Amino acid sequence: GNAILSPTLRVERLATTRSRACAQSAEFAAAHPDLDVRVAEVIGDCDALADLVLERYAEALGGDIRMNCDTCAYRVLMPGFADKVGRPQRPHDHPDDPVGHHHHDHGHDHHDHGHGSVAVVGGGPGPDDLITVRAKALLDAADVVVVDRLAPQGLLAGLRPDVLVVDAAKVPRGPSMAQEAINEALVSHARAGRRVVRLKGGDPYVFGRGHEEVQVCVAAGVPVTVVPGVSSALAAPALAGVPVTHRGVAHDVTVVSGHLPPGHPDSLVDWAALARARGTVVLLMAVDTIAKIAAVLIEHGRAPETPVLAVQDAGLPDQRSVPARLDEIGAVAAREGVGPPAVFVLGPVVALTTTGPTG
Ligand code: SAH
């Protein structure tokens, strides 16, 4: 086996391998004087190789150890094997093996669904480099990427050309069916043996419907994992110079959906309690409701002069901040044309806003 080698040993091993290749080539050339035989230089460090290692790493994380020879029918299209391309495998499981061939595997029919999987992945708030290393590795190894509008779009340019990118916003069928159509796409691609990455903005479990998709996969018997992401709820304030907590200033932070206005029959938010609390409130999806929310918070006891900061397009080239007092934020945001995606952060921490490293 290949144990981990010290750098010196590795260089020696490389030199030995190379001199053996040279010797064998020279021998072959001597026996075939009619052929032009050449030995190429050592490739050395190379981006493509680094990408390949990352891809294998992600596969290993998913328990998928495909045959890795360059010409393997299951990685590269070969005549007659079109149906097997991209099909992941497990140890001792080869698509051509007769079922039950490996006795220690009996009871698991690896031939059923071809080992597809779904990773529900947080892409961070927008820029390409606020995604986690794990999410990026899974993305690099994906066969299918189902992507949301707020997910980092720049990452799509780096996908292999053969990756199927599904725009979740454009999944066919009417808007009310959209989520069901997405669920169905995730399950069916995974059942066809593909590695599916469901790429979402921010964190998949913060107002991202990520868990609904996980539940659907679990119910369908499709292997599914979740990869947490950097949520805009915390990142947008930080990128705008606002700490959501600060020693001696705020010991709590509440992340709230502003999607339903206060008083809406389906609302689950206790606005009066948020008004009484002292700490930080971060509102998502609140561009259309901010005036009503501010009024209700003041009505239940938040000081009208509480500082608020609207942060739009956090992390992106167009990022901007709009400050106002709580009693004025509705009017100011409207006048300044604050539009989605934006978060509103309010509370005493907003008074600490710096133009900091990113401002
Ligand atoms: N799961 C996401 C949130 C999805 S809800 C996350 O964890 O970030 C969508 C809301 O997120 C938007 O209405 C907006 O309030 C916020 N949002 C997402 N990306 C943002 C960004 N780059 N800048 C500001 N707000 C953002």
Short mmCIF file of C-alpha atoms and ligand atoms in Angstrom, two decimals:
data_model
loop_
_atom_site.label_atom_id
_atom_site.label_comp_id
_atom_site.label_asym_id
_atom_site.label_seq_id
_atom_site.Cartn_x
_atom_site.Cartn_y
_atom_site.Cartn_z
CA GLY A 1 0.00 0.00 0.00
CA ASN A 2 0.84 3.64 -0.25
CA ALA A 3 1.60 4.82 3.24
CA ILE A 4 2.07 8.53 3.80
CA LEU A 5 5.59 9.31 2.69
CA SER A 6 7.91 11.97 4.03
CA PRO A 7 8.73 14.70 1.48
CA THR A 8 12.26 13.31 1.00
CA LEU A 9 10.98 9.80 0.50
CA ARG A 10 8.36 11.09 -1.90
CA VAL A 11 10.96 12.85 -4.04
CA GLU A 12 13.08 9.70 -4.06
CA ARG A 13 10.06 7.59 -4.96
CA LEU A 14 9.25 9.98 -7.78
CA ALA A 15 12.82 9.87 -9.05
CA THR A 16 12.78 6.07 -8.94
CA THR A 17 9.47 5.91 -10.76
CA ARG A 18 10.75 8.34 -13.35
CA SER A 19 14.04 6.53 -13.93
CA ARG A 20 12.14 3.25 -14.22
CA ALA A 21 9.80 4.84 -16.79
CA CYS A 22 12.83 6.22 -18.67
CA ALA A 23 14.57 2.83 -18.62
CA GLN A 24 11.48 0.99 -19.83
CA SER A 25 10.88 3.57 -22.55
CA ALA A 26 14.50 3.29 -23.71
CA GLU A 27 14.14 -0.49 -23.80
CA PHE A 28 10.88 -0.24 -25.77
CA ALA A 29 12.44 2.32 -28.16
CA ALA A 30 15.43 0.02 -28.79
CA ALA A 31 13.06 -2.84 -29.63
CA HIS A 32 10.97 -0.61 -31.95
CA PRO A 33 13.40 1.48 -34.02
CA ASP A 34 10.57 2.38 -36.40
CA LEU A 35 8.71 4.25 -33.63
CA ASP A 36 9.43 7.73 -32.22
CA VAL A 37 9.42 7.19 -28.43
CA ARG A 38 9.64 10.17 -26.07
CA VAL A 39 9.41 10.62 -22.29
CA ALA A 40 7.57 13.73 -21.17
CA GLU A 41 8.67 15.98 -18.33
CA VAL A 42 7.25 15.47 -14.84
CA ILE A 43 3.98 17.43 -14.63
CA GLY A 44 4.60 18.70 -11.10
CA ASP A 45 2.09 21.00 -9.37
CA CYS A 46 -0.89 21.71 -11.53
CA ASP A 47 -4.37 23.19 -11.05
CA ALA A 48 -6.14 20.37 -12.85
CA LEU A 49 -4.51 17.85 -10.56
CA ALA A 50 -5.45 19.88 -7.47
CA ASP A 51 -9.05 20.02 -8.74
CA LEU A 52 -9.01 16.27 -9.21
CA VAL A 53 -7.81 15.71 -5.65
CA LEU A 54 -10.64 17.93 -4.36
CA GLU A 55 -13.13 15.99 -6.44
CA ARG A 56 -11.88 12.66 -5.07
CA TYR A 57 -11.96 14.13 -1.57
CA ALA A 58 -15.62 15.06 -1.94
CA GLU A 59 -16.37 11.60 -3.31
CA ALA A 60 -14.62 9.96 -0.40
CA LEU A 61 -16.67 12.10 2.01
CA GLY A 62 -19.77 10.74 0.32
CA GLY A 63 -18.51 7.15 0.51
CA ASP A 64 -18.20 7.02 -3.27
CA ILE A 65 -14.98 5.47 -4.50
CA ARG A 66 -15.29 5.17 -8.21
CA MET A 67 -12.72 3.52 -10.40
CA ASN A 68 -10.32 6.29 -11.20
CA CYS A 69 -8.46 5.08 -14.27
CA ASP A 70 -8.59 7.70 -17.00
CA THR A 71 -10.42 5.55 -19.48
CA CYS A 72 -12.86 4.02 -17.03
CA ALA A 73 -16.23 3.62 -18.68
CA TYR A 74 -17.88 5.04 -15.61
CA ARG A 75 -16.11 8.39 -15.68
CA VAL A 76 -15.59 8.97 -19.34
CA LEU A 77 -18.05 8.20 -22.09
CA MET A 78 -17.06 5.08 -24.02
CA PRO A 79 -19.07 3.44 -26.77
CA GLY A 80 -21.62 1.06 -25.32
CA PHE A 81 -21.35 2.40 -21.78
CA ALA A 82 -23.32 5.62 -22.11
CA ASP A 83 -25.74 4.61 -19.37
CA LYS A 84 -22.95 4.11 -16.84
CA VAL A 85 -21.18 7.44 -17.10
CA GLY A 86 -21.14 9.39 -13.86
CA ARG A 87 -22.45 6.46 -11.91
CA PRO A 88 -20.82 6.36 -8.48
CA GLN A 89 -19.76 3.13 -6.86
CA ARG A 90 -18.93 1.77 -3.47
CA PRO A 91 -16.13 -0.59 -2.50
CA HIS A 92 -16.58 -3.94 -4.25
CA ASP A 93 -19.54 -2.68 -6.16
CA HIS A 94 -19.11 -2.58 -9.86
CA PRO A 95 -22.10 -2.06 -12.14
CA ASP A 96 -21.10 -5.08 -14.21
CA ASP A 97 -20.82 -7.42 -11.24
CA PRO A 98 -23.58 -9.97 -11.07
CA VAL A 99 -25.96 -9.14 -8.22
CA GLY A 100 -24.93 -11.00 -5.06
CA HIS A 101 -21.41 -11.63 -6.36
CA HIS A 102 -19.91 -10.17 -3.21
CA HIS A 103 -21.25 -12.26 -0.41
CA HIS A 104 -20.35 -9.78 2.32
CA ASP A 105 -22.58 -7.29 0.56
CA HIS A 106 -25.72 -9.34 0.45
CA GLY A 107 -28.73 -7.61 1.80
CA HIS A 108 -27.68 -4.36 0.12
CA ASP A 109 -28.65 -4.20 -3.47
CA HIS A 110 -26.25 -1.58 -4.74
CA HIS A 111 -27.73 -1.86 -8.19
CA ASP A 112 -31.02 -0.29 -7.28
CA HIS A 113 -30.54 3.43 -7.34
CA GLY A 114 -26.97 3.75 -8.43
CA HIS A 115 -25.76 5.58 -5.29
CA GLY A 116 -26.94 9.00 -6.23
CA SER A 117 -27.13 11.49 -3.41
CA VAL A 118 -28.29 14.97 -2.56
CA ALA A 119 -26.28 17.57 -0.65
CA VAL A 120 -28.30 20.56 0.52
CA VAL A 121 -25.61 23.18 0.57
CA GLY A 122 -25.38 26.74 1.85
CA GLY A 123 -23.54 28.97 -0.61
CA GLY A 124 -23.09 31.99 1.67
CA PRO A 125 -24.51 35.47 1.08
CA GLY A 126 -23.39 35.99 -2.50
CA PRO A 127 -19.68 36.33 -3.22
CA ASP A 128 -17.91 33.22 -4.57
CA ASP A 129 -15.49 32.98 -1.66
CA LEU A 130 -17.88 32.96 1.28
CA ILE A 131 -18.85 29.35 0.62
CA THR A 132 -17.41 26.66 2.90
CA VAL A 133 -14.57 24.38 1.81
CA ARG A 134 -16.86 21.36 2.17
CA ALA A 135 -19.59 22.93 0.05
CA LYS A 136 -17.06 23.84 -2.65
CA ALA A 137 -15.66 20.30 -2.74
CA LEU A 138 -19.16 18.85 -3.15
CA LEU A 139 -19.90 21.40 -5.86
CA ASP A 140 -16.72 20.45 -7.70
CA ALA A 141 -17.79 16.79 -7.64
CA ALA A 142 -21.45 17.36 -8.55
CA ASP A 143 -23.18 15.91 -11.60
CA VAL A 144 -26.24 18.12 -11.16
CA VAL A 145 -26.52 21.51 -9.43
CA VAL A 146 -29.97 22.86 -8.61
CA VAL A 147 -29.40 26.51 -7.86
CA ASP A 148 -31.41 29.30 -6.23
CA ARG A 149 -31.45 32.89 -7.41
CA LEU A 150 -29.73 34.18 -4.25
CA ALA A 151 -27.00 31.51 -4.31
CA PRO A 152 -23.54 32.66 -5.43
CA GLN A 153 -24.01 32.67 -9.21
CA GLY A 154 -20.31 33.23 -9.85
CA LEU A 155 -19.54 29.68 -8.74
CA LEU A 156 -21.50 28.25 -11.66
CA ALA A 157 -18.88 29.46 -14.11
CA GLY A 158 -16.34 27.16 -12.46
CA LEU A 159 -18.36 23.97 -12.90
CA ARG A 160 -17.22 21.29 -15.34
CA PRO A 161 -18.94 21.76 -18.70
CA ASP A 162 -20.78 18.45 -18.38
CA VAL A 163 -22.52 19.43 -15.12
CA LEU A 164 -26.26 19.88 -15.47
CA VAL A 165 -27.28 23.22 -13.91
CA VAL A 166 -30.96 23.50 -13.04
CA ASP A 167 -32.23 26.99 -12.25
CA ALA A 168 -34.71 26.41 -9.44
CA ALA A 169 -36.52 29.63 -10.30
CA LYS A 170 -37.18 28.28 -13.80
CA VAL A 171 -38.23 24.76 -12.96
CA PRO A 172 -41.27 24.18 -15.18
CA ARG A 173 -44.90 24.07 -13.89
CA GLY A 174 -46.78 26.84 -12.20
CA PRO A 175 -45.28 28.90 -9.36
CA SER A 176 -47.33 27.13 -6.69
CA MET A 177 -45.85 23.82 -7.83
CA ALA A 178 -42.29 25.10 -7.88
CA GLN A 179 -41.18 23.55 -4.60
CA GLU A 180 -42.72 20.18 -5.48
CA ALA A 181 -41.04 20.25 -8.88
CA ILE A 182 -37.69 21.01 -7.23
CA ASN A 183 -38.18 18.16 -4.76
CA GLU A 184 -39.01 15.83 -7.59
CA ALA A 185 -35.95 16.92 -9.57
CA LEU A 186 -33.67 16.28 -6.57
CA VAL A 187 -35.07 12.81 -5.96
CA SER A 188 -35.17 11.73 -9.59
CA HIS A 189 -31.60 12.84 -10.40
CA ALA A 190 -30.31 11.12 -7.26
CA ARG A 191 -32.25 7.96 -8.12
CA ALA A 192 -30.62 8.01 -11.54
CA GLY A 193 -27.28 7.71 -9.71
CA ARG A 194 -26.22 11.36 -9.93
CA ARG A 195 -24.54 13.44 -7.28
CA VAL A 196 -26.89 16.35 -6.79
CA VAL A 197 -25.94 19.59 -5.07
CA ARG A 198 -28.84 21.80 -4.05
CA LEU A 199 -27.11 25.16 -3.85
CA LYS A 200 -28.83 27.77 -1.73
CA GLY A 201 -28.07 31.31 -0.62
CA GLY A 202 -26.72 31.81 2.89
CA ASP A 203 -27.49 28.90 5.18
CA PRO A 204 -29.97 26.30 3.93
CA TYR A 205 -31.79 26.14 7.27
CA VAL A 206 -32.26 29.89 7.75
CA PHE A 207 -35.46 30.68 5.84
CA GLY A 208 -34.16 28.53 3.04
CA ARG A 209 -36.63 25.64 3.00
CA GLY A 210 -33.59 23.39 3.19
CA HIS A 211 -35.11 21.03 5.69
CA GLU A 212 -38.21 20.49 3.56
CA GLU A 213 -35.93 19.15 0.83
CA VAL A 214 -33.99 17.02 3.30
CA GLN A 215 -37.28 15.54 4.56
CA VAL A 216 -38.38 14.74 1.02
CA CYS A 217 -35.08 12.95 0.31
CA VAL A 218 -35.27 11.00 3.57
CA ALA A 219 -38.84 9.96 2.78
CA ALA A 220 -37.73 8.85 -0.70
CA GLY A 221 -34.81 6.85 0.69
CA VAL A 222 -32.25 9.07 -1.09
CA PRO A 223 -28.99 9.67 0.84
CA VAL A 224 -28.92 13.33 1.82
CA THR A 225 -26.57 15.60 3.74
CA VAL A 226 -26.75 19.25 4.70
CA VAL A 227 -23.81 21.62 4.58
CA PRO A 228 -24.32 24.74 6.70
CA GLY A 229 -23.53 28.07 5.15
CA VAL A 230 -22.71 31.63 6.13
CA SER A 231 -26.14 33.20 6.59
CA SER A 232 -26.82 36.71 5.37
CA ALA A 233 -28.55 37.22 8.73
CA LEU A 234 -25.15 37.42 10.42
CA ALA A 235 -22.90 38.16 7.44
CA ALA A 236 -24.75 41.17 6.02
CA PRO A 237 -24.48 43.18 9.26
CA ALA A 238 -20.82 42.12 9.64
CA LEU A 239 -19.95 43.08 6.07
CA ALA A 240 -21.55 46.46 6.75
CA GLY A 241 -19.50 46.96 9.93
CA VAL A 242 -22.15 45.97 12.50
CA PRO A 243 -21.44 43.27 15.11
CA VAL A 244 -24.73 41.51 15.90
CA THR A 245 -23.52 41.07 19.48
CA HIS A 246 -20.99 43.14 21.40
CA ARG A 247 -19.75 42.77 24.96
CA GLY A 248 -21.67 45.15 27.22
CA VAL A 249 -24.00 46.24 24.41
CA ALA A 250 -26.10 43.32 23.18
CA HIS A 251 -26.25 39.79 24.54
CA ASP A 252 -28.94 38.52 22.23
CA VAL A 253 -29.71 38.56 18.57
CA THR A 254 -32.97 37.47 17.00
CA VAL A 255 -33.28 36.60 13.34
CA VAL A 256 -36.79 37.25 12.09
CA SER A 257 -38.65 36.81 8.84
CA GLY A 258 -40.43 39.96 7.78
CA HIS A 259 -42.20 38.12 5.01
CA LEU A 260 -45.57 38.31 6.76
CA PRO A 261 -46.46 41.71 8.25
CA PRO A 262 -47.40 42.00 11.93
CA GLY A 263 -51.04 41.06 12.41
CA HIS A 264 -51.09 38.63 9.51
CA PRO A 265 -53.16 35.58 10.51
CA ASP A 266 -50.34 33.17 9.55
CA SER A 267 -47.60 35.09 11.39
CA LEU A 268 -45.75 33.14 14.09
CA VAL A 269 -43.69 36.10 15.35
CA ASP A 270 -44.28 37.67 18.76
CA TRP A 271 -43.57 41.27 17.74
CA ALA A 272 -44.45 42.63 21.17
CA ALA A 273 -41.80 40.39 22.77
CA LEU A 274 -39.21 41.58 20.22
CA ALA A 275 -40.15 45.14 21.09
CA ARG A 276 -39.59 44.51 24.80
CA ALA A 277 -36.25 42.72 24.26
CA ARG A 278 -33.14 44.90 24.35
CA GLY A 279 -30.88 43.17 21.94
CA THR A 280 -30.33 43.01 18.23
CA VAL A 281 -33.05 42.17 15.71
CA VAL A 282 -32.13 41.15 12.17
CA LEU A 283 -35.02 41.20 9.72
CA LEU A 284 -34.89 39.22 6.49
CA MET A 285 -37.38 39.51 3.62
CA ALA A 286 -38.66 42.73 5.13
CA VAL A 287 -38.24 45.28 2.34
CA ASP A 288 -42.01 45.53 1.83
CA THR A 289 -42.97 45.30 5.50
CA ILE A 290 -40.32 47.36 7.29
CA ALA A 291 -42.58 50.41 7.91
CA LYS A 292 -45.29 48.27 9.55
CA ILE A 293 -42.75 46.29 11.57
CA ALA A 294 -41.06 49.46 12.85
CA ALA A 295 -44.43 50.92 13.87
CA VAL A 296 -45.39 47.78 15.82
CA LEU A 297 -42.00 47.62 17.58
CA ILE A 298 -42.37 51.25 18.67
CA GLU A 299 -45.97 50.71 19.71
CA HIS A 300 -44.82 47.91 22.05
CA GLY A 301 -41.95 49.80 23.60
CA ARG A 302 -38.80 50.00 21.43
CA ALA A 303 -37.37 53.50 21.48
CA PRO A 304 -38.22 55.46 18.31
CA GLU A 305 -34.59 56.60 18.09
CA THR A 306 -33.26 53.00 18.01
CA PRO A 307 -30.68 52.93 15.21
CA VAL A 308 -31.43 50.75 12.17
CA LEU A 309 -29.22 49.88 9.21
CA ALA A 310 -30.53 48.51 5.94
CA VAL A 311 -27.85 46.44 4.19
CA GLN A 312 -28.54 45.64 0.57
CA ASP A 313 -26.59 43.22 -1.68
CA ALA A 314 -24.19 42.36 1.13
CA GLY A 315 -20.87 40.98 -0.08
CA LEU A 316 -21.59 41.90 -3.67
CA PRO A 317 -20.11 44.76 -5.70
CA ASP A 318 -23.30 46.81 -5.25
CA GLN A 319 -23.40 46.44 -1.46
CA ARG A 320 -24.79 49.53 0.24
CA SER A 321 -25.99 50.60 3.66
CA VAL A 322 -28.85 52.95 4.49
CA PRO A 323 -29.06 54.14 8.12
CA ALA A 324 -32.12 55.61 9.84
CA ARG A 325 -33.90 55.81 13.20
CA LEU A 326 -36.53 53.17 13.84
CA ASP A 327 -39.34 55.69 13.47
CA GLU A 328 -37.97 56.83 10.11
CA ILE A 329 -36.62 53.64 8.52
CA GLY A 330 -39.79 52.91 6.52
CA ALA A 331 -39.82 56.31 4.85
CA VAL A 332 -36.03 56.45 4.40
CA ALA A 333 -35.79 52.95 2.88
CA ALA A 334 -38.61 53.79 0.45
CA ARG A 335 -37.06 57.13 -0.48
CA GLU A 336 -33.61 55.57 -0.98
CA GLY A 337 -35.07 52.73 -3.02
CA VAL A 338 -33.80 49.93 -0.80
CA GLY A 339 -34.65 46.71 -2.63
CA PRO A 340 -34.13 42.99 -2.16
CA PRO A 341 -31.99 41.29 -1.16
CA ALA A 342 -31.59 43.38 1.98
CA VAL A 343 -31.50 42.83 5.72
CA PHE A 344 -32.43 45.35 8.38
CA VAL A 345 -30.43 45.24 11.58
CA LEU A 346 -31.66 47.21 14.55
CA GLY A 347 -30.62 47.71 18.13
CA PRO A 348 -27.84 49.39 20.11
CA VAL A 349 -25.09 47.55 18.18
CA VAL A 350 -25.94 49.64 15.11
CA ALA A 351 -24.48 52.66 16.90
CA LEU A 352 -21.10 50.85 16.76
CA THR A 353 -21.07 50.66 12.93
CA THR A 354 -17.59 50.95 11.52
CA THR A 355 -16.61 51.28 7.93
CA GLY A 356 -14.18 48.50 8.92
CA PRO A 357 -12.13 46.20 6.74
CA THR A 358 -14.87 45.68 4.18
CA GLY A 359 -16.46 49.11 4.23
N1 SAH B 1 -30.99 31.22 3.59
C1 SAH B 1 -30.68 32.62 3.37
C2 SAH B 1 -31.88 33.51 3.55
C3 SAH B 1 -32.99 33.24 2.55
S1 SAH B 1 -34.35 34.36 2.74
C4 SAH B 1 -29.53 33.01 4.30
O1 SAH B 1 -29.21 32.29 5.25
O2 SAH B 1 -28.94 34.06 4.05
C5 SAH B 1 -33.89 35.65 1.62
C6 SAH B 1 -33.48 36.89 2.38
O3 SAH B 1 -32.12 36.78 2.78
C7 SAH B 1 -33.55 38.16 1.57
O4 SAH B 1 -34.85 38.68 1.53
C8 SAH B 1 -32.63 39.04 2.36
O5 SAH B 1 -33.29 39.52 3.51
C9 SAH B 1 -31.57 38.08 2.82
N2 SAH B 1 -30.36 38.09 1.96
C10 SAH B 1 -29.87 37.06 1.25
N3 SAH B 1 -28.73 37.41 0.64
C11 SAH B 1 -28.48 38.69 0.97
C12 SAH B 1 -27.46 39.63 0.66
N4 SAH B 1 -26.42 39.29 -0.14
N5 SAH B 1 -27.52 40.86 1.19
C13 SAH B 1 -28.55 41.22 2.00
N6 SAH B 1 -29.54 40.37 2.32
C14 SAH B 1 -29.52 39.13 1.82
#
